[in-house]
mmCIF file of C-alpha atoms in Angstrom:
data_model
loop_
_atom_site.group_PDB
_atom_site.id
_atom_site.type_symbol
_atom_site.label_atom_id
_atom_site.label_comp_id
_atom_site.label_asym_id
_atom_site.label_seq_id
_atom_site.Cartn_x
_atom_site.Cartn_y
_atom_site.Cartn_z
ATOM 1 C CA MET L 163 137.877 -49.147 78.195
ATOM 2 C CA MET L 164 139.751 -46.706 76.455
ATOM 3 C CA LYS L 165 143.307 -47.712 74.327
ATOM 4 C CA LEU L 166 145.911 -46.044 75.354
ATOM 5 C CA SER L 167 146.826 -45.325 71.801
ATOM 6 C CA ASN L 168 143.820 -43.316 72.077
ATOM 7 C CA GLN L 169 145.560 -41.226 74.625
ATOM 8 C CA ARG L 170 149.066 -40.781 72.388
ATOM 9 C CA GLY L 171 150.666 -37.502 72.963
ATOM 10 C CA VAL L 172 148.435 -36.255 75.038
ATOM 11 C CA GLY L 173 150.741 -35.822 77.543
ATOM 12 C CA LEU L 174 153.002 -34.255 74.865
ATOM 13 C CA ILE L 175 150.089 -30.926 75.355
ATOM 14 C CA GLU L 176 149.570 -31.024 79.257
ATOM 15 C CA VAL L 177 153.594 -29.740 79.357
ATOM 16 C CA ILE L 178 152.705 -27.465 75.930
ATOM 17 C CA VAL L 179 150.014 -25.346 77.985
ATOM 18 C CA ALA L 180 152.375 -25.913 81.383
ATOM 19 C CA LEU L 181 154.398 -24.602 79.885
ATOM 20 C CA LEU L 182 152.657 -21.656 77.986
ATOM 21 C CA LEU L 183 150.960 -20.555 81.020
ATOM 22 C CA LEU L 184 154.242 -20.899 83.186
ATOM 23 C CA ALA L 185 156.213 -18.404 80.169
ATOM 24 C CA ILE L 186 152.980 -15.464 80.439
ATOM 25 C CA ALA L 187 153.689 -16.202 84.347
ATOM 26 C CA VAL L 188 156.571 -14.996 83.924
ATOM 27 C CA LEU L 189 156.503 -12.130 81.725
ATOM 28 C CA GLY L 190 154.233 -10.362 84.033
ATOM 29 C CA PHE L 191 156.699 -11.212 86.540
ATOM 30 C CA SER L 192 159.118 -9.339 84.399
ATOM 31 C CA ALA L 193 156.738 -6.453 83.850
ATOM 32 C CA LEU L 194 156.614 -5.783 87.151
ATOM 33 C CA GLN L 195 160.332 -5.672 87.448
ATOM 34 C CA MET L 196 160.911 -3.605 85.108
ATOM 35 C CA ASN L 197 157.682 -0.757 86.530
ATOM 36 C CA ALA L 198 159.796 -1.608 89.924
ATOM 37 C CA LEU L 199 162.629 -0.225 88.360
ATOM 38 C CA ASN L 200 161.427 2.060 87.090
ATOM 39 C CA ALA L 201 159.745 3.671 90.065
ATOM 40 C CA THR L 202 163.477 3.179 92.113
ATOM 41 C CA ASP L 203 164.938 5.414 89.261
ATOM 42 C CA GLU L 204 161.989 8.152 89.093
ATOM 43 C CA SER L 205 162.064 7.724 92.941
ATOM 44 C CA LEU L 206 166.507 8.575 92.727
ATOM 45 C CA VAL L 207 166.106 11.928 91.088
ATOM 46 C CA ARG L 208 163.830 13.153 92.326
ATOM 47 C CA SER L 209 165.825 13.033 95.618
ATOM 48 C CA ARG L 210 168.534 14.131 93.816
ATOM 49 C CA ALA L 211 166.987 17.148 92.703
ATOM 50 C CA MET L 212 164.788 17.816 95.653
ATOM 51 C CA SER L 213 168.200 17.952 97.907
ATOM 52 C CA MET L 214 169.854 20.401 95.409
ATOM 53 C CA SER L 215 166.438 22.607 96.090
ATOM 54 C CA LYS L 216 166.792 22.539 99.496
ATOM 55 C CA GLN L 217 170.624 23.312 99.306
ATOM 56 C CA LEU L 218 169.766 26.515 96.678
ATOM 57 C CA SER L 219 167.187 27.866 98.948
ATOM 58 C CA GLU L 220 169.306 27.524 102.387
ATOM 59 C CA ASN L 221 171.939 29.697 100.656
ATOM 60 C CA MET L 222 168.804 31.916 99.493
ATOM 61 C CA ARG L 223 168.279 32.796 103.240
ATOM 62 C CA LEU L 224 171.846 32.592 104.387
ATOM 63 C CA ASN L 225 171.856 35.924 101.835
ATOM 64 C CA THR L 226 168.986 36.944 101.788
ATOM 65 C CA LEU L 227 170.719 40.536 100.361
ATOM 66 C CA ALA L 228 170.705 38.722 96.465
ATOM 67 C CA THR L 229 167.563 37.123 96.683
ATOM 68 C CA ASP L 230 166.688 37.852 93.328
ATOM 69 C CA ASP L 231 170.095 37.605 91.760
ATOM 70 C CA PHE L 232 169.473 33.681 92.194
ATOM 71 C CA MET L 233 166.120 34.140 90.183
ATOM 72 C CA THR L 234 167.999 36.282 87.539
ATOM 73 C CA LYS L 235 170.997 33.753 87.368
ATOM 74 C CA LEU L 236 169.251 30.480 86.766
ATOM 75 C CA ASN L 237 166.636 32.702 84.498
ATOM 76 C CA THR L 238 169.651 33.260 82.467
ATOM 77 C CA LEU L 239 170.555 30.242 82.249
ATOM 78 C CA ASN L 240 166.740 28.563 81.343
ATOM 79 C CA GLN L 241 166.705 31.678 78.356
ATOM 80 C CA GLY L 242 165.963 28.902 74.930
ATOM 81 C CA ALA L 243 166.735 26.151 76.885
ATOM 82 C CA GLU L 244 165.086 23.481 75.485
ATOM 83 C CA ASN L 245 166.602 20.872 76.800
ATOM 84 C CA ILE L 246 169.659 19.853 79.702
ATOM 85 C CA THR L 247 172.027 19.605 76.506
ATOM 86 C CA GLN L 248 171.493 23.024 75.777
ATOM 87 C CA TYR L 249 170.904 23.593 79.450
ATOM 88 C CA CYS L 250 174.404 22.399 80.052
ATOM 89 C CA ALA L 251 175.996 23.974 77.604
ATOM 90 C CA LYS L 252 174.738 27.406 78.518
ATOM 91 C CA VAL L 253 176.094 26.216 82.531
ATOM 92 C CA ALA L 254 179.843 25.164 80.500
ATOM 93 C CA GLN L 255 179.921 29.008 78.731
ATOM 94 C CA ALA L 256 178.494 30.536 81.804
ATOM 95 C CA SER L 257 181.450 28.940 83.989
ATOM 96 C CA SER L 258 183.777 29.826 81.407
ATOM 97 C CA ASN L 259 183.211 33.390 82.599
ATOM 98 C CA PHE L 260 182.897 32.477 85.475
ATOM 99 C CA ASP L 261 185.972 32.663 88.319
ATOM 100 C CA LYS L 262 185.318 29.862 90.777
ATOM 101 C CA ASP L 263 187.731 30.685 92.864
ATOM 102 C CA SER L 264 187.429 34.045 93.338
ATOM 103 C CA CYS L 265 184.877 34.148 96.132
ATOM 104 C CA LYS L 266 187.130 31.612 98.256
ATOM 105 C CA SER L 267 189.855 33.904 99.655
ATOM 106 C CA ASP L 268 188.563 37.752 98.492
ATOM 107 C CA ALA L 269 185.548 39.176 100.516
ATOM 108 C CA CYS L 270 182.718 38.378 98.281
ATOM 109 C CA SER L 271 179.682 40.303 97.348
ATOM 110 C CA PRO L 272 175.974 39.072 98.068
ATOM 111 C CA GLU L 273 175.830 39.562 94.361
ATOM 112 C CA GLU L 274 179.011 37.983 94.032
ATOM 113 C CA ILE L 275 178.615 34.915 96.438
ATOM 114 C CA ALA L 276 174.284 34.655 94.755
ATOM 115 C CA ALA L 277 176.767 33.810 91.566
ATOM 116 C CA LEU L 278 178.634 31.244 92.793
ATOM 117 C CA ASN L 279 175.877 29.724 94.551
ATOM 118 C CA THR L 280 174.285 29.520 91.578
ATOM 119 C CA TRP L 281 176.748 28.150 89.340
ATOM 120 C CA GLN L 282 177.083 25.667 91.948
ATOM 121 C CA ALA L 283 173.736 24.222 91.951
ATOM 122 C CA ALA L 284 173.338 24.682 87.853
ATOM 123 C CA ASN L 285 176.292 22.316 87.466
ATOM 124 C CA LEU L 286 175.964 20.370 90.164
ATOM 125 C CA GLY L 287 172.115 20.148 87.895
ATOM 126 C CA CYS L 288 173.986 19.160 84.473
ATOM 127 C CA GLU L 289 176.285 16.395 86.561
ATOM 128 C CA GLN L 290 173.118 14.957 87.338
ATOM 129 C CA ASP L 291 170.744 15.536 84.255
ATOM 130 C CA ILE L 292 168.325 17.993 86.250
ATOM 131 C CA MET L 293 167.300 21.100 84.874
ATOM 132 C CA LEU L 294 167.653 24.379 87.817
ATOM 133 C CA ASN L 295 164.661 27.697 87.250
ATOM 134 C CA MET L 296 163.839 30.045 89.996
ATOM 135 C CA THR L 297 160.134 31.536 89.465
ATOM 136 C CA THR L 298 157.502 34.069 92.014
ATOM 137 C CA CYS L 299 155.506 31.251 92.739
ATOM 138 C CA PRO L 300 151.733 31.670 91.326
ATOM 139 C CA ASP L 301 149.722 34.214 93.289
ATOM 140 C CA MET L 302 152.195 35.160 96.365
ATOM 141 C CA ALA L 303 153.593 38.118 93.371
ATOM 142 C CA ASP L 304 151.582 41.120 96.334
ATOM 143 C CA ILE L 305 151.791 38.826 99.553
ATOM 144 C CA ASN L 306 155.728 37.854 100.087
ATOM 145 C CA ALA L 307 156.845 37.354 97.208
ATOM 146 C CA ARG L 308 157.683 33.805 97.223
ATOM 147 C CA GLN L 309 160.211 32.072 95.027
ATOM 148 C CA CYS L 310 159.227 28.537 93.421
ATOM 149 C CA ILE L 311 162.634 26.258 92.610
ATOM 150 C CA ILE L 312 161.734 24.067 89.990
ATOM 151 C CA THR L 313 164.205 21.404 89.154
ATOM 152 C CA SER L 314 163.404 18.726 86.380
ATOM 153 C CA TRP L 315 164.559 15.725 84.441
ATOM 154 C CA GLY L 316 163.698 13.818 81.737
ATOM 155 C CA LYS L 317 162.078 15.528 78.715
ATOM 156 C CA THR L 318 160.235 18.270 81.002
ATOM 157 C CA ILE L 319 161.356 22.608 80.839
ATOM 158 C CA PRO L 320 161.971 23.780 84.861
ATOM 159 C CA ILE L 321 158.864 26.145 83.573
ATOM 160 C CA LEU L 322 155.694 26.848 84.775
ATOM 161 C CA ASN L 323 153.461 27.982 81.267
ATOM 162 C CA ASP L 324 150.033 26.899 80.355
ATOM 163 C CA ASP L 325 150.853 26.616 76.696
ATOM 164 C CA GLU L 326 154.474 24.311 76.377
ATOM 165 C CA ASP L 327 153.525 20.401 76.382
ATOM 166 C CA ASN L 328 156.610 20.063 78.353
ATOM 167 C CA ALA L 329 156.749 22.874 81.003
ATOM 168 C CA CYS L 330 156.494 20.899 85.114
ATOM 169 C CA GLY L 331 153.677 23.461 85.531
ATOM 170 C CA ASP L 332 150.732 24.867 84.802
ATOM 171 C CA SER L 333 150.939 29.112 85.681
ATOM 172 C CA ASP L 334 149.145 28.008 88.528
ATOM 173 C CA GLY L 335 151.771 25.820 89.839
ATOM 174 C CA SER L 336 150.282 22.320 89.447
ATOM 175 C CA TYR L 337 151.781 20.187 87.797
ATOM 176 C CA LYS L 338 151.630 18.820 84.196
ATOM 177 C CA LEU L 339 150.033 15.372 83.845
ATOM 178 C CA GLY L 340 153.078 12.789 82.632
ATOM 179 C CA SER L 341 155.762 15.709 83.490
ATOM 180 C CA HIS L 342 159.737 14.750 85.190
ATOM 181 C CA CYS L 343 159.627 17.283 87.569
ATOM 182 C CA LEU L 344 159.781 19.021 91.524
ATOM 183 C CA ILE L 345 158.579 22.261 92.926
ATOM 184 C CA MET L 346 159.911 23.928 95.548
ATOM 185 C CA GLU L 347 158.852 26.992 97.351
ATOM 186 C CA ALA L 348 160.894 29.114 99.137
ATOM 187 C CA TYR L 349 161.190 31.898 101.063
#
C-alpha cells in the first residue's frame, strides 16, 4: 500500500494538465473563429464588387453608343494610382471638375451619360474601398471586343499585368495568387 504522503501534489498536476489542454482547445477555436470572420468580410466585399460590376455593365448595355467612353474614363482614373488612397484622390478631383446635376434636367449626350455613370460607379467604389477599372478582355480584341470590368480591394490593383506583383491578374486574364479582386466580362 502506498502512503498518502507519496500522492501529495498529483491532483494539482492533473488540474494544470487539464487547464493546458483547455487553453490549447480555446486557442484553436479562436483561430478558427478569426478565419471565419475573415472569410465573411471577404465575401461581403466580393458581393459589393459584384454588384458594382453588374450595375456598370447594365449602364453600358443601356448606353451602347458610348461603350468606349466607360473604359476611357475608368482607365484615366486608374493611371498612376497604386492604391485606394491615390485612386480616390483622382475620383475626388474628377468629381470637382464634373457637374453631377447637368444630366438631371437637360438632355445629355451618350458621352455625358457615360461620364456620369462612370463617376457614380467610381465614387461608390471609393465609399466601399473598392477600385474599378475596365479593359478589353484577353483574346477578345479581334472577336467581339468584350470588356472586362475589374474590381479590386486591399492592396490589389485592378489591372491585368504579368509584371506587376499587386495586379489582379496576368495578361491572359487568370487571377494572381493572393489577389483580392473580381473580373467580370461585360458585352
